[in-house]
């Protein structure tokens, strides 16, 4: 700890730093420039979607243990369209019948007179994953869907591929849904990408991709 009676020498680096560096010490008074630590969750990209039929990334690798995708879709062009997901590898969708998924949740009627309900959905051996289930989305202004998707160990070659999702959306202007889901892709091969796409029409919104160490 520093005290007013102590004295010491700090030796600064002899070169100029590049942008966004900070000074660190080796404990002996020698300073150097280094990258600032960002914690275990790192934002990789932000994508703005405008009347897009899909969003995808092909940048998943062993740098991170897991990836988180935060989705805010503000507009769906086609009534009752759904958002599906697929893994990708080497720039192409994985379309084999290897996706098994399930989801469950609850809904509340927005008129406060019809009460609550439950959702149970799933499919085995499909060619895609439905993170929010097979309930379609509404085209009314201000509705859309919010989703968080977690993908685990895409570069691993041990064990089937797995992921989780959490979604909230309004269906047909009448029922407010909260849905949790998961999927299994029956292959132990590594994958390098992930895709979201609409069953019909287009979507507008924002997708943020994060890596988790």
PDB file of C-alpha atoms in Angstrom:
ATOM      1  CA  UNK A   1       0.000   0.000   0.000  1.00  0.00           C
ATOM      2  CA  UNK A   2       1.194   3.503  -0.773  1.00  0.00           C
ATOM      3  CA  UNK A   3       2.099   5.852   2.060  1.00  0.00           C
ATOM      4  CA  UNK A   4       3.160   9.483   1.948  1.00  0.00           C
ATOM      5  CA  UNK A   5       6.565   8.584   3.437  1.00  0.00           C
ATOM      6  CA  UNK A   6       7.462   5.972   0.796  1.00  0.00           C
ATOM      7  CA  UNK A   7       9.243   6.621  -2.492  1.00  0.00           C
ATOM      8  CA  UNK A   8       9.592   4.491  -5.596  1.00  0.00           C
ATOM      9  CA  UNK A   9      10.257   4.749  -9.315  1.00  0.00           C
ATOM     10  CA  UNK A  10       7.829   3.864 -12.113  1.00  0.00           C
ATOM     11  CA  UNK A  11       9.361   3.164 -15.511  1.00  0.00           C
ATOM     12  CA  UNK A  12       7.063   3.928 -18.454  1.00  0.00           C
ATOM     13  CA  UNK A  13       7.158   2.046 -21.767  1.00  0.00           C
ATOM     14  CA  UNK A  14       9.405   3.502 -24.424  1.00  0.00           C
ATOM     15  CA  UNK A  15       6.859   3.275 -27.269  1.00  0.00           C
ATOM     16  CA  UNK A  16       3.425   4.749 -27.968  1.00  0.00           C
ATOM     17  CA  UNK A  17       0.464   2.427 -27.414  1.00  0.00           C
ATOM     18  CA  UNK A  18      -2.188   1.473 -29.954  1.00  0.00           C
ATOM     19  CA  UNK A  19      -5.810   2.391 -29.250  1.00  0.00           C
ATOM     20  CA  UNK A  20      -7.660   1.039 -26.183  1.00  0.00           C
ATOM     21  CA  UNK A  21      -4.563  -0.153 -24.281  1.00  0.00           C
ATOM     22  CA  UNK A  22      -4.008   0.369 -20.571  1.00  0.00           C
ATOM     23  CA  UNK A  23      -0.936   0.515 -18.316  1.00  0.00           C
ATOM     24  CA  UNK A  24      -0.089  -2.473 -16.147  1.00  0.00           C
ATOM     25  CA  UNK A  25       2.754  -3.035 -13.686  1.00  0.00           C
ATOM     26  CA  UNK A  26       4.912  -6.089 -13.077  1.00  0.00           C
ATOM     27  CA  UNK A  27       5.084  -5.332  -9.330  1.00  0.00           C
ATOM     28  CA  UNK A  28       8.632  -3.993  -9.611  1.00  0.00           C
ATOM     29  CA  UNK A  29       7.798  -0.571 -11.016  1.00  0.00           C
ATOM     30  CA  UNK A  30       8.030  -1.490 -14.695  1.00  0.00           C
ATOM     31  CA  UNK A  31       4.963  -0.433 -16.706  1.00  0.00           C
ATOM     32  CA  UNK A  32       3.798  -1.827 -20.028  1.00  0.00           C
ATOM     33  CA  UNK A  33       0.772  -1.476 -22.306  1.00  0.00           C
ATOM     34  CA  UNK A  34      -1.757  -4.327 -22.380  1.00  0.00           C
ATOM     35  CA  UNK A  35      -5.271  -5.135 -23.534  1.00  0.00           C
ATOM     36  CA  UNK A  36      -8.033  -4.184 -21.133  1.00  0.00           C
ATOM     37  CA  UNK A  37      -9.787  -7.141 -19.607  1.00  0.00           C
ATOM     38  CA  UNK A  38     -13.437  -7.516 -20.694  1.00  0.00           C
ATOM     39  CA  UNK A  39     -14.556 -10.237 -18.326  1.00  0.00           C
ATOM     40  CA  UNK A  40     -15.751 -13.684 -19.339  1.00  0.00           C
ATOM     41  CA  UNK A  41     -18.592 -12.473 -21.599  1.00  0.00           C
ATOM     42  CA  UNK A  42     -17.427 -10.639 -24.714  1.00  0.00           C
ATOM     43  CA  UNK A  43     -19.631  -8.876 -27.245  1.00  0.00           C
ATOM     44  CA  UNK A  44     -18.652 -10.059 -30.713  1.00  0.00           C
ATOM     45  CA  UNK A  45     -21.106  -8.322 -33.027  1.00  0.00           C
ATOM     46  CA  UNK A  46     -24.353  -6.395 -33.403  1.00  0.00           C
ATOM     47  CA  UNK A  47     -26.465  -6.899 -36.530  1.00  0.00           C
ATOM     48  CA  UNK A  48     -29.377  -4.692 -37.576  1.00  0.00           C
ATOM     49  CA  UNK A  49     -32.016  -6.537 -39.612  1.00  0.00           C
ATOM     50  CA  UNK A  50     -34.275  -4.639 -41.997  1.00  0.00           C
ATOM     51  CA  UNK A  51     -36.846  -6.748 -43.849  1.00  0.00           C
ATOM     52  CA  UNK A  52     -34.446  -9.694 -43.715  1.00  0.00           C
ATOM     53  CA  UNK A  53     -35.432 -13.313 -44.230  1.00  0.00           C
ATOM     54  CA  UNK A  54     -32.499 -14.587 -42.138  1.00  0.00           C
ATOM     55  CA  UNK A  55     -29.526 -13.807 -39.915  1.00  0.00           C
ATOM     56  CA  UNK A  56     -26.461 -16.011 -39.535  1.00  0.00           C
ATOM     57  CA  UNK A  57     -22.921 -16.119 -38.204  1.00  0.00           C
ATOM     58  CA  UNK A  58     -20.064 -18.339 -39.334  1.00  0.00           C
ATOM     59  CA  UNK A  59     -17.592 -17.231 -36.650  1.00  0.00           C
ATOM     60  CA  UNK A  60     -18.167 -19.831 -33.899  1.00  0.00           C
ATOM     61  CA  UNK A  61     -14.965 -21.552 -32.802  1.00  0.00           C
ATOM     62  CA  UNK A  62     -13.016 -22.792 -29.779  1.00  0.00           C
ATOM     63  CA  UNK A  63     -12.187 -19.249 -28.603  1.00  0.00           C
ATOM     64  CA  UNK A  64     -15.278 -19.441 -26.391  1.00  0.00           C
ATOM     65  CA  UNK A  65     -16.850 -22.246 -24.375  1.00  0.00           C
ATOM     66  CA  UNK A  66     -20.353 -21.018 -25.238  1.00  0.00           C
ATOM     67  CA  UNK A  67     -22.136 -18.360 -27.265  1.00  0.00           C
ATOM     68  CA  UNK A  68     -25.163 -16.241 -26.366  1.00  0.00           C
ATOM     69  CA  UNK A  69     -27.427 -14.679 -28.988  1.00  0.00           C
ATOM     70  CA  UNK A  70     -29.832 -11.940 -27.885  1.00  0.00           C
ATOM     71  CA  UNK A  71     -32.575 -11.251 -30.423  1.00  0.00           C
ATOM     72  CA  UNK A  72     -35.110  -8.437 -30.570  1.00  0.00           C
ATOM     73  CA  UNK A  73     -37.454  -8.727 -33.555  1.00  0.00           C
ATOM     74  CA  UNK A  74     -39.719  -5.686 -33.714  1.00  0.00           C
ATOM     75  CA  UNK A  75     -41.602  -6.522 -36.887  1.00  0.00           C
ATOM     76  CA  UNK A  76     -42.733  -9.645 -38.722  1.00  0.00           C
ATOM     77  CA  UNK A  77     -44.090  -9.072 -42.238  1.00  0.00           C
ATOM     78  CA  UNK A  78     -46.242 -12.214 -42.528  1.00  0.00           C
ATOM     79  CA  UNK A  79     -48.957 -13.083 -40.027  1.00  0.00           C
ATOM     80  CA  UNK A  80     -48.232 -16.246 -38.002  1.00  0.00           C
ATOM     81  CA  UNK A  81     -44.720 -16.671 -39.426  1.00  0.00           C
ATOM     82  CA  UNK A  82     -42.285 -18.550 -37.197  1.00  0.00           C
ATOM     83  CA  UNK A  83     -38.562 -18.186 -36.578  1.00  0.00           C
ATOM     84  CA  UNK A  84     -36.537 -21.346 -37.048  1.00  0.00           C
ATOM     85  CA  UNK A  85     -32.873 -22.079 -36.311  1.00  0.00           C
ATOM     86  CA  UNK A  86     -30.174 -24.281 -37.796  1.00  0.00           C
ATOM     87  CA  UNK A  87     -26.537 -25.003 -37.090  1.00  0.00           C
ATOM     88  CA  UNK A  88     -24.043 -24.303 -39.848  1.00  0.00           C
ATOM     89  CA  UNK A  89     -20.669 -25.661 -40.865  1.00  0.00           C
ATOM     90  CA  UNK A  90     -18.211 -24.383 -43.481  1.00  0.00           C
ATOM     91  CA  UNK A  91     -20.736 -21.779 -44.653  1.00  0.00           C
ATOM     92  CA  UNK A  92     -23.702 -24.133 -45.167  1.00  0.00           C
ATOM     93  CA  UNK A  93     -26.790 -24.974 -43.090  1.00  0.00           C
ATOM     94  CA  UNK A  94     -26.911 -28.385 -41.412  1.00  0.00           C
ATOM     95  CA  UNK A  95     -30.252 -29.654 -42.729  1.00  0.00           C
ATOM     96  CA  UNK A  96     -30.136 -33.344 -41.812  1.00  0.00           C
ATOM     97  CA  UNK A  97     -33.016 -34.788 -39.769  1.00  0.00           C
ATOM     98  CA  UNK A  98     -30.976 -34.590 -36.558  1.00  0.00           C
ATOM     99  CA  UNK A  99     -32.807 -31.875 -34.596  1.00  0.00           C
ATOM    100  CA  UNK A 100     -34.871 -32.880 -31.597  1.00  0.00           C
ATOM    101  CA  UNK A 101     -36.380 -30.045 -29.597  1.00  0.00           C
ATOM    102  CA  UNK A 102     -38.890 -29.371 -26.874  1.00  0.00           C
ATOM    103  CA  UNK A 103     -40.306 -26.299 -25.210  1.00  0.00           C
ATOM    104  CA  UNK A 104     -42.781 -25.375 -22.547  1.00  0.00           C
ATOM    105  CA  UNK A 105     -44.262 -22.211 -21.180  1.00  0.00           C
ATOM    106  CA  UNK A 106     -47.231 -20.181 -20.141  1.00  0.00           C
ATOM    107  CA  UNK A 107     -49.489 -17.551 -21.592  1.00  0.00           C
ATOM    108  CA  UNK A 108     -51.833 -14.918 -20.264  1.00  0.00           C
ATOM    109  CA  UNK A 109     -54.836 -13.605 -22.151  1.00  0.00           C
ATOM    110  CA  UNK A 110     -54.420  -9.861 -22.530  1.00  0.00           C
ATOM    111  CA  UNK A 111     -58.092  -9.083 -21.920  1.00  0.00           C
ATOM    112  CA  UNK A 112     -57.781 -10.322 -18.297  1.00  0.00           C
ATOM    113  CA  UNK A 113     -61.038 -12.261 -18.640  1.00  0.00           C
ATOM    114  CA  UNK A 114     -59.930 -15.574 -20.156  1.00  0.00           C
ATOM    115  CA  UNK A 115     -57.269 -16.507 -17.604  1.00  0.00           C
ATOM    116  CA  UNK A 116     -54.000 -18.351 -18.182  1.00  0.00           C
ATOM    117  CA  UNK A 117     -52.815 -21.357 -20.143  1.00  0.00           C
ATOM    118  CA  UNK A 118     -49.845 -23.630 -20.773  1.00  0.00           C
ATOM    119  CA  UNK A 119     -47.764 -24.454 -23.830  1.00  0.00           C
ATOM    120  CA  UNK A 120     -46.096 -27.801 -24.515  1.00  0.00           C
ATOM    121  CA  UNK A 121     -44.450 -28.391 -27.876  1.00  0.00           C
ATOM    122  CA  UNK A 122     -41.654 -30.357 -29.524  1.00  0.00           C
ATOM    123  CA  UNK A 123     -40.480 -32.519 -32.396  1.00  0.00           C
ATOM    124  CA  UNK A 124     -37.982 -35.360 -32.884  1.00  0.00           C
ATOM    125  CA  UNK A 125     -35.895 -35.872 -36.003  1.00  0.00           C
ATOM    126  CA  UNK A 126     -36.652 -32.572 -37.704  1.00  0.00           C
ATOM    127  CA  UNK A 127     -34.503 -30.505 -40.066  1.00  0.00           C
ATOM    128  CA  UNK A 128     -34.537 -27.352 -37.877  1.00  0.00           C
ATOM    129  CA  UNK A 129     -35.150 -26.104 -34.344  1.00  0.00           C
ATOM    130  CA  UNK A 130     -38.071 -23.877 -33.341  1.00  0.00           C
ATOM    131  CA  UNK A 131     -36.804 -21.879 -30.323  1.00  0.00           C
ATOM    132  CA  UNK A 132     -40.231 -20.443 -29.446  1.00  0.00           C
ATOM    133  CA  UNK A 133     -42.312 -23.471 -30.453  1.00  0.00           C
ATOM    134  CA  UNK A 134     -44.713 -23.731 -33.376  1.00  0.00           C
ATOM    135  CA  UNK A 135     -46.876 -20.767 -32.337  1.00  0.00           C
ATOM    136  CA  UNK A 136     -46.838 -18.116 -35.050  1.00  0.00           C
ATOM    137  CA  UNK A 137     -45.920 -14.478 -34.471  1.00  0.00           C
ATOM    138  CA  UNK A 138     -48.103 -11.410 -34.883  1.00  0.00           C
ATOM    139  CA  UNK A 139     -47.603  -8.631 -37.416  1.00  0.00           C
ATOM    140  CA  UNK A 140     -49.147  -5.867 -35.271  1.00  0.00           C
ATOM    141  CA  UNK A 141     -46.888  -2.905 -34.462  1.00  0.00           C
ATOM    142  CA  UNK A 142     -44.855  -3.221 -31.265  1.00  0.00           C
ATOM    143  CA  UNK A 143     -45.182  -6.994 -30.942  1.00  0.00           C
ATOM    144  CA  UNK A 144     -42.536  -9.243 -32.542  1.00  0.00           C
ATOM    145  CA  UNK A 145     -40.445 -11.427 -30.220  1.00  0.00           C
ATOM    146  CA  UNK A 146     -37.538 -11.251 -27.753  1.00  0.00           C
ATOM    147  CA  UNK A 147     -35.231 -14.283 -27.523  1.00  0.00           C
ATOM    148  CA  UNK A 148     -32.067 -15.380 -25.757  1.00  0.00           C
ATOM    149  CA  UNK A 149     -30.286 -18.412 -27.196  1.00  0.00           C
ATOM    150  CA  UNK A 150     -27.323 -20.243 -25.631  1.00  0.00           C
ATOM    151  CA  UNK A 151     -25.077 -22.571 -27.647  1.00  0.00           C
ATOM    152  CA  UNK A 152     -22.555 -24.829 -25.903  1.00  0.00           C
ATOM    153  CA  UNK A 153     -19.123 -26.029 -27.091  1.00  0.00           C
ATOM    154  CA  UNK A 154     -19.578 -25.760 -30.880  1.00  0.00           C
ATOM    155  CA  UNK A 155     -15.998 -26.912 -31.502  1.00  0.00           C
ATOM    156  CA  UNK A 156     -16.218 -30.022 -29.330  1.00  0.00           C
ATOM    157  CA  UNK A 157     -16.277 -33.444 -30.995  1.00  0.00           C
ATOM    158  CA  UNK A 158     -17.514 -35.208 -27.867  1.00  0.00           C
ATOM    159  CA  UNK A 159     -21.265 -35.470 -27.293  1.00  0.00           C
ATOM    160  CA  UNK A 160     -24.280 -34.272 -29.255  1.00  0.00           C
ATOM    161  CA  UNK A 161     -24.732 -30.523 -29.821  1.00  0.00           C
ATOM    162  CA  UNK A 162     -27.118 -28.741 -27.477  1.00  0.00           C
ATOM    163  CA  UNK A 163     -28.659 -25.336 -26.870  1.00  0.00           C
ATOM    164  CA  UNK A 164     -31.216 -23.457 -24.798  1.00  0.00           C
ATOM    165  CA  UNK A 165     -33.684 -20.667 -25.522  1.00  0.00           C
ATOM    166  CA  UNK A 166     -35.893 -18.222 -23.650  1.00  0.00           C
ATOM    167  CA  UNK A 167     -38.574 -16.248 -25.516  1.00  0.00           C
ATOM    168  CA  UNK A 168     -41.378 -13.765 -24.906  1.00  0.00           C
ATOM    169  CA  UNK A 169     -43.912 -12.797 -27.578  1.00  0.00           C
ATOM    170  CA  UNK A 170     -47.527 -11.810 -28.217  1.00  0.00           C
ATOM    171  CA  UNK A 171     -49.632 -14.188 -30.272  1.00  0.00           C
ATOM    172  CA  UNK A 172     -52.601 -12.929 -32.312  1.00  0.00           C
ATOM    173  CA  UNK A 173     -52.872  -9.780 -30.136  1.00  0.00           C
ATOM    174  CA  UNK A 174     -54.526 -11.910 -27.463  1.00  0.00           C
ATOM    175  CA  UNK A 175     -52.026 -14.097 -25.599  1.00  0.00           C
ATOM    176  CA  UNK A 176     -48.715 -13.071 -24.030  1.00  0.00           C
ATOM    177  CA  UNK A 177     -46.281 -16.019 -24.012  1.00  0.00           C
ATOM    178  CA  UNK A 178     -43.212 -16.891 -21.959  1.00  0.00           C
ATOM    179  CA  UNK A 179     -41.457 -19.939 -23.449  1.00  0.00           C
ATOM    180  CA  UNK A 180     -38.341 -21.922 -22.507  1.00  0.00           C
ATOM    181  CA  UNK A 181     -36.877 -24.482 -24.878  1.00  0.00           C
ATOM    182  CA  UNK A 182     -33.896 -26.649 -25.771  1.00  0.00           C
ATOM    183  CA  UNK A 183     -32.589 -28.654 -28.688  1.00  0.00           C
ATOM    184  CA  UNK A 184     -30.262 -31.556 -29.430  1.00  0.00           C
ATOM    185  CA  UNK A 185     -28.498 -32.058 -32.739  1.00  0.00           C
ATOM    186  CA  UNK A 186     -27.621 -35.746 -33.065  1.00  0.00           C
ATOM    187  CA  UNK A 187     -24.034 -35.385 -34.246  1.00  0.00           C
ATOM    188  CA  UNK A 188     -20.735 -35.150 -32.397  1.00  0.00           C
ATOM    189  CA  UNK A 189     -19.037 -33.183 -35.182  1.00  0.00           C
ATOM    190  CA  UNK A 190     -17.974 -29.597 -34.574  1.00  0.00           C
ATOM    191  CA  UNK A 191     -19.950 -26.774 -36.168  1.00  0.00           C
ATOM    192  CA  UNK A 192     -18.899 -23.226 -37.001  1.00  0.00           C
ATOM    193  CA  UNK A 193     -22.104 -21.237 -37.479  1.00  0.00           C
ATOM    194  CA  UNK A 194     -25.712 -20.621 -36.541  1.00  0.00           C
ATOM    195  CA  UNK A 195     -28.699 -19.299 -38.489  1.00  0.00           C
ATOM    196  CA  UNK A 196     -32.123 -17.823 -37.680  1.00  0.00           C
ATOM    197  CA  UNK A 197     -34.668 -17.597 -40.491  1.00  0.00           C
ATOM    198  CA  UNK A 198     -38.372 -16.946 -40.988  1.00  0.00           C
ATOM    199  CA  UNK A 199     -40.838 -19.557 -42.182  1.00  0.00           C
ATOM    200  CA  UNK A 200     -42.397 -16.861 -44.395  1.00  0.00           C
ATOM    201  CA  UNK A 201     -41.841 -13.194 -45.146  1.00  0.00           C
ATOM    202  CA  UNK A 202     -39.221 -11.072 -43.415  1.00  0.00           C
ATOM    203  CA  UNK A 203     -38.204  -9.767 -39.995  1.00  0.00           C
ATOM    204  CA  UNK A 204     -36.824  -6.462 -38.714  1.00  0.00           C
ATOM    205  CA  UNK A 205     -34.845  -6.018 -35.506  1.00  0.00           C
ATOM    206  CA  UNK A 206     -31.453  -6.491 -33.867  1.00  0.00           C
ATOM    207  CA  UNK A 207     -29.244  -9.522 -33.117  1.00  0.00           C
ATOM    208  CA  UNK A 208     -26.339  -9.348 -30.642  1.00  0.00           C
ATOM    209  CA  UNK A 209     -23.755 -12.137 -30.510  1.00  0.00           C
ATOM    210  CA  UNK A 210     -21.641 -12.749 -27.376  1.00  0.00           C
ATOM    211  CA  UNK A 211     -18.873 -15.206 -26.577  1.00  0.00           C
ATOM    212  CA  UNK A 212     -18.531 -16.734 -23.106  1.00  0.00           C
ATOM    213  CA  UNK A 213     -15.128 -18.001 -21.982  1.00  0.00           C
TER     214      UNK A 213
END
